[in-house]
Coordinates of C-alpha atoms in Angstrom, one line a residue:
X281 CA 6.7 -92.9 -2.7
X282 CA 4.4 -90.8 -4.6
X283 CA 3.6 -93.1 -7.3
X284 CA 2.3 -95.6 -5.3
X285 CA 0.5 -93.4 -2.3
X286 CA -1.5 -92.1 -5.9
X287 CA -2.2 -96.0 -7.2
X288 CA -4.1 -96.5 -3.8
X289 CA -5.8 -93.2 -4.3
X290 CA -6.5 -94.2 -7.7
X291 CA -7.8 -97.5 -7.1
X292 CA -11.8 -95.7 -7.4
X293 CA -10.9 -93.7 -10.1
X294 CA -9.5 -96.7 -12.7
X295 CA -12.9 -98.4 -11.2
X296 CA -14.8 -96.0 -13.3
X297 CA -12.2 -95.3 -15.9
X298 CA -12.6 -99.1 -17.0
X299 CA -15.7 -98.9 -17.3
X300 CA -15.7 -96.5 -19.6
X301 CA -13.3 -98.0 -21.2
X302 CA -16.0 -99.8 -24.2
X303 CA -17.1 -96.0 -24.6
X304 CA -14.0 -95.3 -26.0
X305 CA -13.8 -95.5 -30.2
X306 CA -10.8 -97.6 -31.2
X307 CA -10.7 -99.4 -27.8
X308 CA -9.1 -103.2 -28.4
X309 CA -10.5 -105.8 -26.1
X310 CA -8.0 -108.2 -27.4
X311 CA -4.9 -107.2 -25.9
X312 CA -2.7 -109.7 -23.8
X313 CA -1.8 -108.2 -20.4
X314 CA 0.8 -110.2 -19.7
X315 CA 1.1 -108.9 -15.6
X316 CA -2.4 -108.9 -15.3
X317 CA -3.5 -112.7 -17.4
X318 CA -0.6 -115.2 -16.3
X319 CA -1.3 -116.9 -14.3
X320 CA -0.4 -117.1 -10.5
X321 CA 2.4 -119.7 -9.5
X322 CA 3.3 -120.8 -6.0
X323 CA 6.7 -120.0 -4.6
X324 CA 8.7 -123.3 -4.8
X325 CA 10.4 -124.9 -2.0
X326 CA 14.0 -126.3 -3.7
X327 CA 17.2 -124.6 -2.2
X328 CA 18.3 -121.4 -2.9
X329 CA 20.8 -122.4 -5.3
X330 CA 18.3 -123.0 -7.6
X331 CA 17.4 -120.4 -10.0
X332 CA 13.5 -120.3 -10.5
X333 CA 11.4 -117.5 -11.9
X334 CA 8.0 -117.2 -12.8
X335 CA 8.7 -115.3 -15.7
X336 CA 9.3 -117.0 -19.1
X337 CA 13.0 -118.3 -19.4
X338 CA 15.0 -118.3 -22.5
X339 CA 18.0 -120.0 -22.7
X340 CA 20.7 -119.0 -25.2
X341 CA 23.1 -121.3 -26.6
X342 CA 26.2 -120.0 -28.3
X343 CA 28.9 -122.7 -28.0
X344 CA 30.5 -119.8 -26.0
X345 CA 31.0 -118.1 -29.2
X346 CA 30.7 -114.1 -28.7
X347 CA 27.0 -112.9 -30.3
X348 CA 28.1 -110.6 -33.2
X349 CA 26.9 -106.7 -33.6
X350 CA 28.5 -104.9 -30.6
X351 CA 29.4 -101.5 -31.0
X352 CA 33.6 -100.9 -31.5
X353 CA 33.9 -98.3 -29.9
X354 CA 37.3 -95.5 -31.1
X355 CA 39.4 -93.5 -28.0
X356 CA 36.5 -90.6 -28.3
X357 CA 34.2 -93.0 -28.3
X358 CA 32.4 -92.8 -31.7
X359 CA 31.8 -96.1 -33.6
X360 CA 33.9 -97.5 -35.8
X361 CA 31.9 -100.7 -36.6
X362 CA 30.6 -103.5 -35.3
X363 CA 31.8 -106.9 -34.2
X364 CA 31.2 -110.1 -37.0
X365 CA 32.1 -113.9 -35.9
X366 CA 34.9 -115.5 -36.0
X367 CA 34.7 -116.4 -40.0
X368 CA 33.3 -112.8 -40.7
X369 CA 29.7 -113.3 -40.9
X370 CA 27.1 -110.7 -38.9
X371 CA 25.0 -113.3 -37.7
X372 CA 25.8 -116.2 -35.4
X373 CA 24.4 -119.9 -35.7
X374 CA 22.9 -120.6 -31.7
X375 CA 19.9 -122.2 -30.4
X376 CA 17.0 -121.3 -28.3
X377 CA 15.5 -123.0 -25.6
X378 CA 12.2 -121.8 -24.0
X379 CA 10.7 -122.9 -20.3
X380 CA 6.9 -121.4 -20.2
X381 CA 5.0 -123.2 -18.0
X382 CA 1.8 -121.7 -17.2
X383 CA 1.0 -123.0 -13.7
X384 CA 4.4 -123.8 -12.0
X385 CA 7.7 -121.7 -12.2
X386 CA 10.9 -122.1 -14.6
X387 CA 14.0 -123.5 -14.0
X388 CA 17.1 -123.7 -16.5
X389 CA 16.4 -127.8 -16.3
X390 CA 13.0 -128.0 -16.7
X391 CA 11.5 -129.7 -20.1
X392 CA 11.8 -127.5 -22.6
X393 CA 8.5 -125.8 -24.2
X394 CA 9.9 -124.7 -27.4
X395 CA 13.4 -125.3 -28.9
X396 CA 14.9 -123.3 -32.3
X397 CA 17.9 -123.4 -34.3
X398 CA 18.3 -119.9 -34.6
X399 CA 20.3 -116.9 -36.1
X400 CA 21.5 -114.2 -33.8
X401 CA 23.2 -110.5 -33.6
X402 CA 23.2 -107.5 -31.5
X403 CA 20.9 -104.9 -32.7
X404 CA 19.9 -100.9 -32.0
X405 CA 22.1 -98.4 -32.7
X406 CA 23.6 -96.4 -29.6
X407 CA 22.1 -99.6 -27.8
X408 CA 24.8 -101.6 -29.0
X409 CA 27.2 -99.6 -26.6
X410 CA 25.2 -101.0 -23.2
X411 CA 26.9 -103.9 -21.2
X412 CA 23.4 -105.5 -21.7
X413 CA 22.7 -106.1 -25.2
X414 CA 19.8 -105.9 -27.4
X415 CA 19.0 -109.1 -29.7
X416 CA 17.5 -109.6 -33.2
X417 CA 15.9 -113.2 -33.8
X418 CA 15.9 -114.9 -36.5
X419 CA 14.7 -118.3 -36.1
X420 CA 15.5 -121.2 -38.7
X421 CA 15.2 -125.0 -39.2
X422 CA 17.8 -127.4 -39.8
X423 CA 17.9 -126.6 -43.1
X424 CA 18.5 -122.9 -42.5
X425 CA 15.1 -121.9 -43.6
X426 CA 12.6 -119.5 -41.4
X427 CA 10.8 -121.2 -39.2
X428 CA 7.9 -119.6 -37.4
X429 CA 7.1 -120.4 -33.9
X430 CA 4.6 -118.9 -31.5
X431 CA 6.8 -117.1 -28.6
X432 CA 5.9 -117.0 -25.4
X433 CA 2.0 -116.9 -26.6
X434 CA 2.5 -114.6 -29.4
X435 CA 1.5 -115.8 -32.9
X436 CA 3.9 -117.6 -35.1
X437 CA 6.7 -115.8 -36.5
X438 CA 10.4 -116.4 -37.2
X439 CA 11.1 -112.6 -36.6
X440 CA 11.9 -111.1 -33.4
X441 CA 13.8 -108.7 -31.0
X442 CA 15.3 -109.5 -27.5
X443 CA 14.9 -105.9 -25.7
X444 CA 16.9 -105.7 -22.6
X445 CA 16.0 -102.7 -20.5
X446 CA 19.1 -100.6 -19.8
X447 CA 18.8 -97.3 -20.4
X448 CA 15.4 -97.8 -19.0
X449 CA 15.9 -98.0 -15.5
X450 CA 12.7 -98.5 -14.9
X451 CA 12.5 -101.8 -17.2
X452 CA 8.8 -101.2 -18.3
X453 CA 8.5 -98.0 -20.8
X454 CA 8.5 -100.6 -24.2
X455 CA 5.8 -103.0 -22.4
X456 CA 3.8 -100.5 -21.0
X457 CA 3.5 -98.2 -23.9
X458 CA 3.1 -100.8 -26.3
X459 CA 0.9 -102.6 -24.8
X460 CA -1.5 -99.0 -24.0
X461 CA -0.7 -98.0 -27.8
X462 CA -2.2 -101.8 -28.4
X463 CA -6.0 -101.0 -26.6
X464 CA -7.0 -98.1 -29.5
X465 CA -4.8 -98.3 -31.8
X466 CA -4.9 -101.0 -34.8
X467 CA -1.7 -102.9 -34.6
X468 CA 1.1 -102.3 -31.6
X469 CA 4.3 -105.2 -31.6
X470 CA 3.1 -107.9 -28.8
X471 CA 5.6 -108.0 -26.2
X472 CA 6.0 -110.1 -22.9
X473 CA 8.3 -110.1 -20.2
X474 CA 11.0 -113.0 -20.0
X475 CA 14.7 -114.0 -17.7
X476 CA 17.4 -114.7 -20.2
X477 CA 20.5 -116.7 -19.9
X478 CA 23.2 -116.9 -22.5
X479 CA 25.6 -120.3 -21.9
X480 CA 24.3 -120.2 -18.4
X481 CA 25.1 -116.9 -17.6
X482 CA 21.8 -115.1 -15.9
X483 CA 21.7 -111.8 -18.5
X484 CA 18.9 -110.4 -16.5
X485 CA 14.8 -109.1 -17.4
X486 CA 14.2 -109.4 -21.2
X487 CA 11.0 -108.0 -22.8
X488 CA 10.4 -110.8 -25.9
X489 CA 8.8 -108.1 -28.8
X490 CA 7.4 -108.6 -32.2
X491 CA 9.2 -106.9 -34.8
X492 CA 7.3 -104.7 -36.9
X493 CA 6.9 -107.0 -40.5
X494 CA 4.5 -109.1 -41.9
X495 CA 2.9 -112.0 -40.8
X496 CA 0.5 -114.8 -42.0
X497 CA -3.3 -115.4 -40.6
X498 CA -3.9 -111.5 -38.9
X499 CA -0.3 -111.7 -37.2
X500 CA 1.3 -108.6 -37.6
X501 CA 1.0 -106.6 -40.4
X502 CA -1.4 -107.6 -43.4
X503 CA 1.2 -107.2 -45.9
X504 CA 1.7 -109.2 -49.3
X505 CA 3.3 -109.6 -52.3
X506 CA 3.4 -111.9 -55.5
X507 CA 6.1 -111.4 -57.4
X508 CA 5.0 -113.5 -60.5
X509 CA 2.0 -111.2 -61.2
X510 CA 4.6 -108.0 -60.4
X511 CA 1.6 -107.0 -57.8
X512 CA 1.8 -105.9 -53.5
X513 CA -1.4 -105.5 -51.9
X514 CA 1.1 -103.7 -48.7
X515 CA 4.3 -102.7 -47.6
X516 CA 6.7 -101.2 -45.4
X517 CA 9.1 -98.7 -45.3
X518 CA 10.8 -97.3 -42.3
X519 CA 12.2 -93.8 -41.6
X520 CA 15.9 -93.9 -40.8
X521 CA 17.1 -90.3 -40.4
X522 CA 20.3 -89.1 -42.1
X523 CA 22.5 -92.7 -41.2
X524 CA 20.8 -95.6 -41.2
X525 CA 23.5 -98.1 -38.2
X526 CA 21.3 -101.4 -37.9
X527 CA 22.1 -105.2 -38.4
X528 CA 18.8 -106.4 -37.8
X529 CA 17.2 -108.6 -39.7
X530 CA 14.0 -106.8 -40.3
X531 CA 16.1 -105.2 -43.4
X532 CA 17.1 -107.7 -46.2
X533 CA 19.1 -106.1 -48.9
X534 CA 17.9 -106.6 -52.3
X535 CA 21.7 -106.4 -53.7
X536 CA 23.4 -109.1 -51.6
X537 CA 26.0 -107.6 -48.7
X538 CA 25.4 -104.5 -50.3
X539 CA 23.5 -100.9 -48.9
X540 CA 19.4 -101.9 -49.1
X541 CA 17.5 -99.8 -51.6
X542 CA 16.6 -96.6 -50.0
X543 CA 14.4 -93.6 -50.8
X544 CA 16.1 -90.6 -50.4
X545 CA 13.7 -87.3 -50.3
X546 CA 15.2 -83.9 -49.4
X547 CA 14.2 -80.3 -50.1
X548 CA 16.1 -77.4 -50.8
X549 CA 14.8 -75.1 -47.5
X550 CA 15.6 -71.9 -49.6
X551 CA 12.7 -72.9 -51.7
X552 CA 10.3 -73.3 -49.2
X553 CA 6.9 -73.7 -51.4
X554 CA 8.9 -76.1 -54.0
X555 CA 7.8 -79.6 -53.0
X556 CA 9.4 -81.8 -56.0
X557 CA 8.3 -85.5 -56.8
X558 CA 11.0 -87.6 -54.1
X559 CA 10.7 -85.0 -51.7
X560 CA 9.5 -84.3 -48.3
X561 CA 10.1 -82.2 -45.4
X562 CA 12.3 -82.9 -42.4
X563 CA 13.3 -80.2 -39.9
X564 CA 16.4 -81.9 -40.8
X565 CA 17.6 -81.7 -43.8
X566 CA 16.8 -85.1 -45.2
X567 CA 15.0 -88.0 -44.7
X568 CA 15.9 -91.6 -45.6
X569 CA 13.4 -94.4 -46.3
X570 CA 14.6 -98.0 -46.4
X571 CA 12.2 -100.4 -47.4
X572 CA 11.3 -103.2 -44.9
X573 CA 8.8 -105.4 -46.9
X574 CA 8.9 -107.1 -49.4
X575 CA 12.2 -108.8 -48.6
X576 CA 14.9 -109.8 -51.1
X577 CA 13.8 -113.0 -52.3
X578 CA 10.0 -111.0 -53.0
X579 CA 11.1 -108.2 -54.6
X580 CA 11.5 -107.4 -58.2
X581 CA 13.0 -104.4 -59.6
X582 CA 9.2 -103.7 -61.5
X583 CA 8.0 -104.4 -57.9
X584 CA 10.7 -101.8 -56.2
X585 CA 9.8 -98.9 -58.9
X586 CA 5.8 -99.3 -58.6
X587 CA 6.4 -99.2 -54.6
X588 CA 8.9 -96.1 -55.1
X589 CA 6.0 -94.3 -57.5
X590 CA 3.1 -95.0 -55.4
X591 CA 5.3 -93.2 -52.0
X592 CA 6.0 -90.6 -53.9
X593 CA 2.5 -89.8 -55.0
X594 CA 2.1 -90.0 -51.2
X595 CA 4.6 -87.3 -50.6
X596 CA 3.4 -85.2 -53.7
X597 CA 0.0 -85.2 -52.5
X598 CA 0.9 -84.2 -48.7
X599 CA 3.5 -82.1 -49.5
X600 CA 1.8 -79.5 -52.0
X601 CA -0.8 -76.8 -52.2
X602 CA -3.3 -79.5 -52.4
X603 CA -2.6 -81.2 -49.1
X604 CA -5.8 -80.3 -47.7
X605 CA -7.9 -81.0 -50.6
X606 CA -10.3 -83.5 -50.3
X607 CA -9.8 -85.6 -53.6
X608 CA -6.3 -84.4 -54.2
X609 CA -4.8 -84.0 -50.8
X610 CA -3.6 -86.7 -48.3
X611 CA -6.8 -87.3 -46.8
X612 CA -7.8 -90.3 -48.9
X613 CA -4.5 -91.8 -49.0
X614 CA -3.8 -92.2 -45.2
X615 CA -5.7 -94.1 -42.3
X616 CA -6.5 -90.4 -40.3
X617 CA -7.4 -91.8 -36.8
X618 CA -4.1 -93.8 -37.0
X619 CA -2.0 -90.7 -37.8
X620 CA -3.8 -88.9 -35.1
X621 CA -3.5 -91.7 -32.4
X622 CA -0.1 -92.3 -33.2
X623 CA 1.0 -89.0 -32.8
X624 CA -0.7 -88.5 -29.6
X625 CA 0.8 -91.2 -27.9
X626 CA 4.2 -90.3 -29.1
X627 CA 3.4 -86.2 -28.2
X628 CA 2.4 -87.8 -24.7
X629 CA 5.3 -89.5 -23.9
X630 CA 7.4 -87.2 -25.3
X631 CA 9.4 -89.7 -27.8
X632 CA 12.3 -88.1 -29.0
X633 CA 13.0 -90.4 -31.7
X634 CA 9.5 -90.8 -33.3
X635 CA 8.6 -89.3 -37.0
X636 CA 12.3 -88.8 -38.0
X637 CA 13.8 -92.4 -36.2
X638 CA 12.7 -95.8 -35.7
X639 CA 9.5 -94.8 -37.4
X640 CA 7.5 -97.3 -39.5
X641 CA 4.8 -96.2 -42.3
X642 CA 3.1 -98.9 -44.1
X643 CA 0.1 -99.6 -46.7
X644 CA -1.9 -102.0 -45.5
X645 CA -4.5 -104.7 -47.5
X646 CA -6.9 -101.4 -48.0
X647 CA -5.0 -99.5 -49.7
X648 CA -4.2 -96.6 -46.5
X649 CA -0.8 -95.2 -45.0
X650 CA -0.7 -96.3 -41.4
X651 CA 2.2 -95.4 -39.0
X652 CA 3.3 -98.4 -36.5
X653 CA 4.6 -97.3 -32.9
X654 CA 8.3 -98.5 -31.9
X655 CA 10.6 -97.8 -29.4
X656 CA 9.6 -96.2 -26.3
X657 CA 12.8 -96.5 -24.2
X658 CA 13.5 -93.0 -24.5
X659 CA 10.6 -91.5 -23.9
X660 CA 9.2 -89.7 -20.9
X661 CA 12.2 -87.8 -20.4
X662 CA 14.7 -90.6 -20.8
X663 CA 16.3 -89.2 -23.9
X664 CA 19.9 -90.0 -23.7
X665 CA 21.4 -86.3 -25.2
X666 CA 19.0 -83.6 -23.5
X667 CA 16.3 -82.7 -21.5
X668 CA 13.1 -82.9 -22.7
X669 CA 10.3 -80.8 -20.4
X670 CA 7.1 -81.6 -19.9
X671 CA 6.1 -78.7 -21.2
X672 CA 6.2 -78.2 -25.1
X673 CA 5.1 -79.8 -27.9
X674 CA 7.4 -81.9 -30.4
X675 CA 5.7 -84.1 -32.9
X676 CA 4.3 -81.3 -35.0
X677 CA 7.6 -80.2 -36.8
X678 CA 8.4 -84.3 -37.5
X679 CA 8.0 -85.7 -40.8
X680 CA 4.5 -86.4 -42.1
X681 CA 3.0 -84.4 -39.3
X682 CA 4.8 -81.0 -40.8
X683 CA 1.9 -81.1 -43.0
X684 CA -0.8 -82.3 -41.6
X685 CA -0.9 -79.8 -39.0
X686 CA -1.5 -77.2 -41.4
X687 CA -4.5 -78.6 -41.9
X688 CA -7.6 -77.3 -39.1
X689 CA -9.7 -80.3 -39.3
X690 CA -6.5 -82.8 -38.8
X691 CA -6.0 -80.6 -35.7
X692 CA -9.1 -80.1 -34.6
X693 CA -9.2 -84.5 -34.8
X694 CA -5.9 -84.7 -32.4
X695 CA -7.7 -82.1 -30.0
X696 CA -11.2 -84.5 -30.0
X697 CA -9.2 -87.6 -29.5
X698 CA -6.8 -86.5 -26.7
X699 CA -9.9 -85.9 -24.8
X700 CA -11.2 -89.4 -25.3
X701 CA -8.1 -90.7 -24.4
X702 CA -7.6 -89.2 -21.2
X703 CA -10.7 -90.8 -20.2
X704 CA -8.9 -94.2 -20.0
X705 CA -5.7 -94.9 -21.6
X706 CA -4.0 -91.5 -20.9
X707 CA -6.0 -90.9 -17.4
X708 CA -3.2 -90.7 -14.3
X709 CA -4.9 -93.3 -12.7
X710 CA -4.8 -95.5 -15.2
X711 CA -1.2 -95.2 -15.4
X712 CA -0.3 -95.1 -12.2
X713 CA -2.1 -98.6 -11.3
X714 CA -0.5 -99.9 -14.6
X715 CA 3.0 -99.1 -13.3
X716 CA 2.4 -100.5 -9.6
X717 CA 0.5 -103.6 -10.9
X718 CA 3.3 -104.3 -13.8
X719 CA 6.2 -103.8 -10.9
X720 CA 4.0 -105.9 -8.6
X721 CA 4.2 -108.8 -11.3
X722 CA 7.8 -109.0 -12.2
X723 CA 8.5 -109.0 -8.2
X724 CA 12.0 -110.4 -7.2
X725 CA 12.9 -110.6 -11.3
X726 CA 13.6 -107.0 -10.7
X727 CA 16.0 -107.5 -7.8
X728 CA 17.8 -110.4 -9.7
X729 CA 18.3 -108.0 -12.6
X730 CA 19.7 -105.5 -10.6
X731 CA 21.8 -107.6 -9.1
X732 CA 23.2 -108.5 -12.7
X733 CA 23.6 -104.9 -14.2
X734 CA 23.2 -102.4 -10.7
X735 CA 26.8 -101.4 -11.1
X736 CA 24.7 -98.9 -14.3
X737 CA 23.3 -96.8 -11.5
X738 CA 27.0 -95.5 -10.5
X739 CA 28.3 -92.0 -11.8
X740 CA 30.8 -93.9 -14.1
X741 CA 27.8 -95.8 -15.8
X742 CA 25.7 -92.4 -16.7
X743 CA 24.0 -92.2 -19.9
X744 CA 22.1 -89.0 -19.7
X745 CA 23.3 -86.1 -20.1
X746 CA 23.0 -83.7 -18.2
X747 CA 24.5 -86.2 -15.2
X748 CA 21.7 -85.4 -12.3
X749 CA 19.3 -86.8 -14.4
X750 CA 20.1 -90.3 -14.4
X751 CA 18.3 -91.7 -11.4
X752 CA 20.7 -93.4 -8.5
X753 CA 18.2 -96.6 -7.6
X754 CA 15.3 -98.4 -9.6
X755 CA 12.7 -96.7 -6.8
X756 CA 14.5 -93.1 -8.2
X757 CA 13.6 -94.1 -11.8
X758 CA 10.1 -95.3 -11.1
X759 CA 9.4 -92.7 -9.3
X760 CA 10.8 -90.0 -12.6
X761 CA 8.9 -91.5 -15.0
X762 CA 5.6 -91.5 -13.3
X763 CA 6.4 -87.0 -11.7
X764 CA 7.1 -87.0 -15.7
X765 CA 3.7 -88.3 -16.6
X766 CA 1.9 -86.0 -14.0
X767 CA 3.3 -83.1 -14.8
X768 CA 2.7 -84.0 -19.2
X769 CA -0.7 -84.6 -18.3
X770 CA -1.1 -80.8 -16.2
X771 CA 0.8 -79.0 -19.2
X772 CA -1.3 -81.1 -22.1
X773 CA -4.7 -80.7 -20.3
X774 CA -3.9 -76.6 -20.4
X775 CA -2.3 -76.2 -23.9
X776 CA -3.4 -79.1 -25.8
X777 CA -5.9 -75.9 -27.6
X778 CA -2.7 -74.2 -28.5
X779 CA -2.2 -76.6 -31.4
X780 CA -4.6 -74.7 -33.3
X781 CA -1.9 -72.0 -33.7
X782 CA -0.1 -74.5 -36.1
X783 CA -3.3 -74.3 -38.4
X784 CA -3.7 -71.1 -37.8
X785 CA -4.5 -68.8 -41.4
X786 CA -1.6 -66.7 -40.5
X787 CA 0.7 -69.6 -40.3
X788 CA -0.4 -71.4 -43.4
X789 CA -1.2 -68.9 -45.7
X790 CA 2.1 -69.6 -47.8
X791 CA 1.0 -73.2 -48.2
X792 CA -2.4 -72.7 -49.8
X793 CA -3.0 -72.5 -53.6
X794 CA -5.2 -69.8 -53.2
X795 CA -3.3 -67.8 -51.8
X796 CA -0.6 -67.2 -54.0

């Protein structure tokens, strides 16, 4: 198979590569590997009957009451809603049980290492479809209140999402990415790979992720708010598209049951050099922000108006004839080499969904934009409604970038950086050895998942579209993914130059004051 004949090759290559690796600006030494820093466990000599992974295991505990937020589905299949409980609520009442033992391997009757009441649903949004669902976390005490637990390692937090690879044959895109994204990049969710069962019922390989919120003590986003002074020092908003389909709990609605606050910005197309205050560009033709943080019980109506003021002098300042001014325009109000990295690794992996979906902007404690990465189970080629080539570039015409790429020196930043990059973290043989080495790890967890949910590789499972894309074995997927990066890292090495055309003076001309 070609992937791994090239992570033998490699195994020189990533020799030097790491150790260039501290040359690298942004480079995060930090970051928990989870497949390379566990540690190593000896096979265990019970009977077969015995389930026993060396994974994390989390045990789910409903009562055999049905977990709420699946997708009801109409004869043309379009959604009509979602499932609630039995008394109408769209969260379920369940407890978690976690085996993590760091020397031997898990079995459902081991002692427990952590235990939760919690609150449960189904999240995603055409996730909620899959026979293998997606969960959102909520974690509470006996007295319904959050309580924050360190998962699996990961700092204390009563906020998280159960992804279960399935439209991801290859079970790794979220992990890997995230965890690359993590090594330059300021803040990428924490993830690690887990077995789940739900009342005893083996649900297959689980990757445990942060959710993208605020946290206490450096975890997660440095975001804050005091309500009785009417002050934030951060928030976060997150870029929904035109429909906004999620039950998660990362949303809390200011107005009860009823739609959170959202910022609506839209532009009249016909008027192409009108940017009005509440505006932005889409190449869609609107763009909805729903605010993430401050939650409900934080936020104040003063609080909601100053946050709605200040992101609109955001999008006034980007999205004028001073963008590219140097006091007026957007460069002091964002965090640049975030913008630029997160774009990158988004262009690279071609992920259809990023700048107009599942895309998180924040301000952080000083006072800068940031964008945080999310949601890579599309990417590479993996995107569920068409084909998307190696060849082309994509991020440009999304959101915030519209902008910034009419400006040369935010250009000519992406063009310096993608060159760093590709020393390490974008190199092929860094990849390739961090595909073999993370399948290497999970070992006979992917077997026993595929034994769960294999029936997805049959014809009448098919999520892509056109149909000969969807791979026919977990070696087939592996092996697309990895062709996929080869060939994005040919095409990128010979046209990542051509971005300048987007900056070009011919193609920005209409956007500068001085030239009208």
């Amino acid at each position: 198979m070609k992937y791994k004949i090239i992570g033998i090759l490699a195994c020189l290559m990533i020799l030097t590569a790491s150790l260039l690796a501290p040359l690298i600006p942004g480079s995060v030494s930090d970051r928990y590997h989870q497949h390379l820093e566990a540690h190593e466990k000896q096979p265990c000599s019970h009977d077969a009957d015995t389930f026993c992974t060396h994974l994390p295991l989390v045990l789910i505990e409903t009562g055999g009451a049905e977990i709420p937020g699946k997708a009801i589905l109409g004869p043309d299949g379009s959604s009509l809603g979602y499932t609630q409980t039995a008394d109408g609520q769209d969260q379920l009442s369940a407890q978690i049980t976690i085996i993590d033992q760091a020397d031997v391997n898990n079995h459902p009757a081991d002692l427990a290492t952590l235990q939760s009441e919690m609150l449960i649903n189904v999240r995603g949004r055409s996730s909620r479809a899959f026979d293998k669902s997606n969960y959102a976390i909520r974690l509470v005490d006996e007295n319904g209140e959050n309580n924050k637990l360190p998962l699996l390692g990961m700092d204390a937090h009563h906020e998280w999402a159960l992804h279960g690879p399935y439209l991801d044959k290859t079970l790794i895109r979220n992990y890997m990415w995230y965890n690359i994204a993590g090594e330059f990049m300021d803040y990428s969710p924490n993830v690690r790979f887990c077995e789940v069962m739900l009342n005893g019922e083996y649900m297959g390989l689980y990757v445990m992720t942060e959710t993208v919120t605020a946290g206490d003590d450096g975890a997660r986003l440095s975001l804050s708010v005091n309500e009785k002074n009417n002050h934030y020092s951060g928030y976060l908003v997150e870029l929904v598209g035109d429909n906004k389909e999620d039950l998660s709990f990362v949303l809390p609605s200011l107005y009860g049951n009823e739609k959170q606050p959202s910022f609506t910005f839209s532009v009249d197309e016909s008027r192409e050099k009108l940017f009005a205050p509440y505006s932005t560009f889409s190449y869609r033709s609107s763009v909805i922000f729903e605010l993430s943080y401050p939650g409900r019980k934080s936020l104040t109506d003063s609080l909601l108006k100053s946050i709605e003021q200040d992101l609109s002098d955001f999008q006034k300042a980007l999205y004028s004839y001073d963008y590219d001014d140097p006091q007026l325009g957007y460069a002091n109000k964002i965090d640049i080499q975030n913008f630029v990295d997160y774009f990158l690794i988004n262009e690279f992996t071609a992920n259809n969904d990023a700048g107009w979906l599942s895309t998180f902007i924040y301000k952080d404690l000083d006072g800068k934009y940031r964008l945080c990465i999310w949601d890579f189970n599309s990417s590479c080629d993996n995107y569920r409604d068409s084909l998307i080539t190696p060849q082309g570039f994509h991020m440009h015409m999304k959101s915030f970038f519209y902008m910034l790429f009419k400006d040369e020196a935010f250009v000519e930043k992406v063009i310096n950086r993608y060159w760093v990059l590709r020393e390490k973290y974008l190199n092929e043989a860094y990849l390739y050895q961090y595909v073999d080495r993370v399948i290497a790890y999970l070992g006979p967890a992917i077997e026993r998942n595929w034994e769960k949910w294999g029936h997805s590789f049959e014809s009448d499972y098919d999520q892509l579209i056109p149909t000969s894309r969807n791979p026919r074995s977990f070696e087939d997927a592996v092996q697309q993914m990895t062709e996929y990066i080869d060939a994005r890292i040919e095409w990128m090495d010979q046209n990542i130059t051509s971005l300048r055309q987007y900056s070009a003076e011919s193609k920005v001309k209409k956007f500068n004051k001085d030239a009208n």
